[in-house]
Tab-separated table of C-alpha atoms in Angstrom:
chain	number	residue	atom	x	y	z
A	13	UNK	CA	105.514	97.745	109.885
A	14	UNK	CA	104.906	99.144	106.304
A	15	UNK	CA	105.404	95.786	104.838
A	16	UNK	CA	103.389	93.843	106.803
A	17	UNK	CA	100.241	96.019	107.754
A	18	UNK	CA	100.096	98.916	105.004
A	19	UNK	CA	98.199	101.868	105.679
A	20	UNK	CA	94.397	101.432	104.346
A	21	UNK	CA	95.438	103.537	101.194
A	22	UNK	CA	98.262	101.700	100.756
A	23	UNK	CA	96.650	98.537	101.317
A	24	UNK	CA	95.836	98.243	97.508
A	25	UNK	CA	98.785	97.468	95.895
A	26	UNK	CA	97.732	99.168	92.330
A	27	UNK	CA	97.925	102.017	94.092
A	28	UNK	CA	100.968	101.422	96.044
A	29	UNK	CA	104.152	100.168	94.777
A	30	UNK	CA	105.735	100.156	98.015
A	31	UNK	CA	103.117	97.774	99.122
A	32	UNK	CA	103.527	95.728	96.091
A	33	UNK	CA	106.894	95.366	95.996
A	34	UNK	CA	106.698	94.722	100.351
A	35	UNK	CA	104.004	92.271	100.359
A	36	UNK	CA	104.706	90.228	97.059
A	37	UNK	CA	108.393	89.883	97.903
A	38	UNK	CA	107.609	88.717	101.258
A	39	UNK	CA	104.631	86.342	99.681
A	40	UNK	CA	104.658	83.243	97.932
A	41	UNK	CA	104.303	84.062	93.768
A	42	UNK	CA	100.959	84.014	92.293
A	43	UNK	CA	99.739	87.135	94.861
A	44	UNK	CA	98.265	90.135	93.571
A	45	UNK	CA	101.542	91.781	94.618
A	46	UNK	CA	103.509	89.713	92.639
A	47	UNK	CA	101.306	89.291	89.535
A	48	UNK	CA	100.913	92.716	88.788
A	49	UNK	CA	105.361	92.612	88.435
């Protein structure tokens, strides 16, 4: 899934929101994902 194993460009969430928004949502607060909300 695109949530839970990004593609390797995706798999910096700067880059992708998608992956920010899938992984920091999914994640406890205080992950990269969620810190750069």
């Amino acid at each position: 899934p695109k949530g839970r194993r990004p593609a390797p460009e995706e798999s910096r969430p700067e880059a992708s929101p998608a992956t920010m928004v899938g992984s920091g949502a999914s994640r406890p607060k205080g992950r990269r994902g969620q810190t750069a909300k």
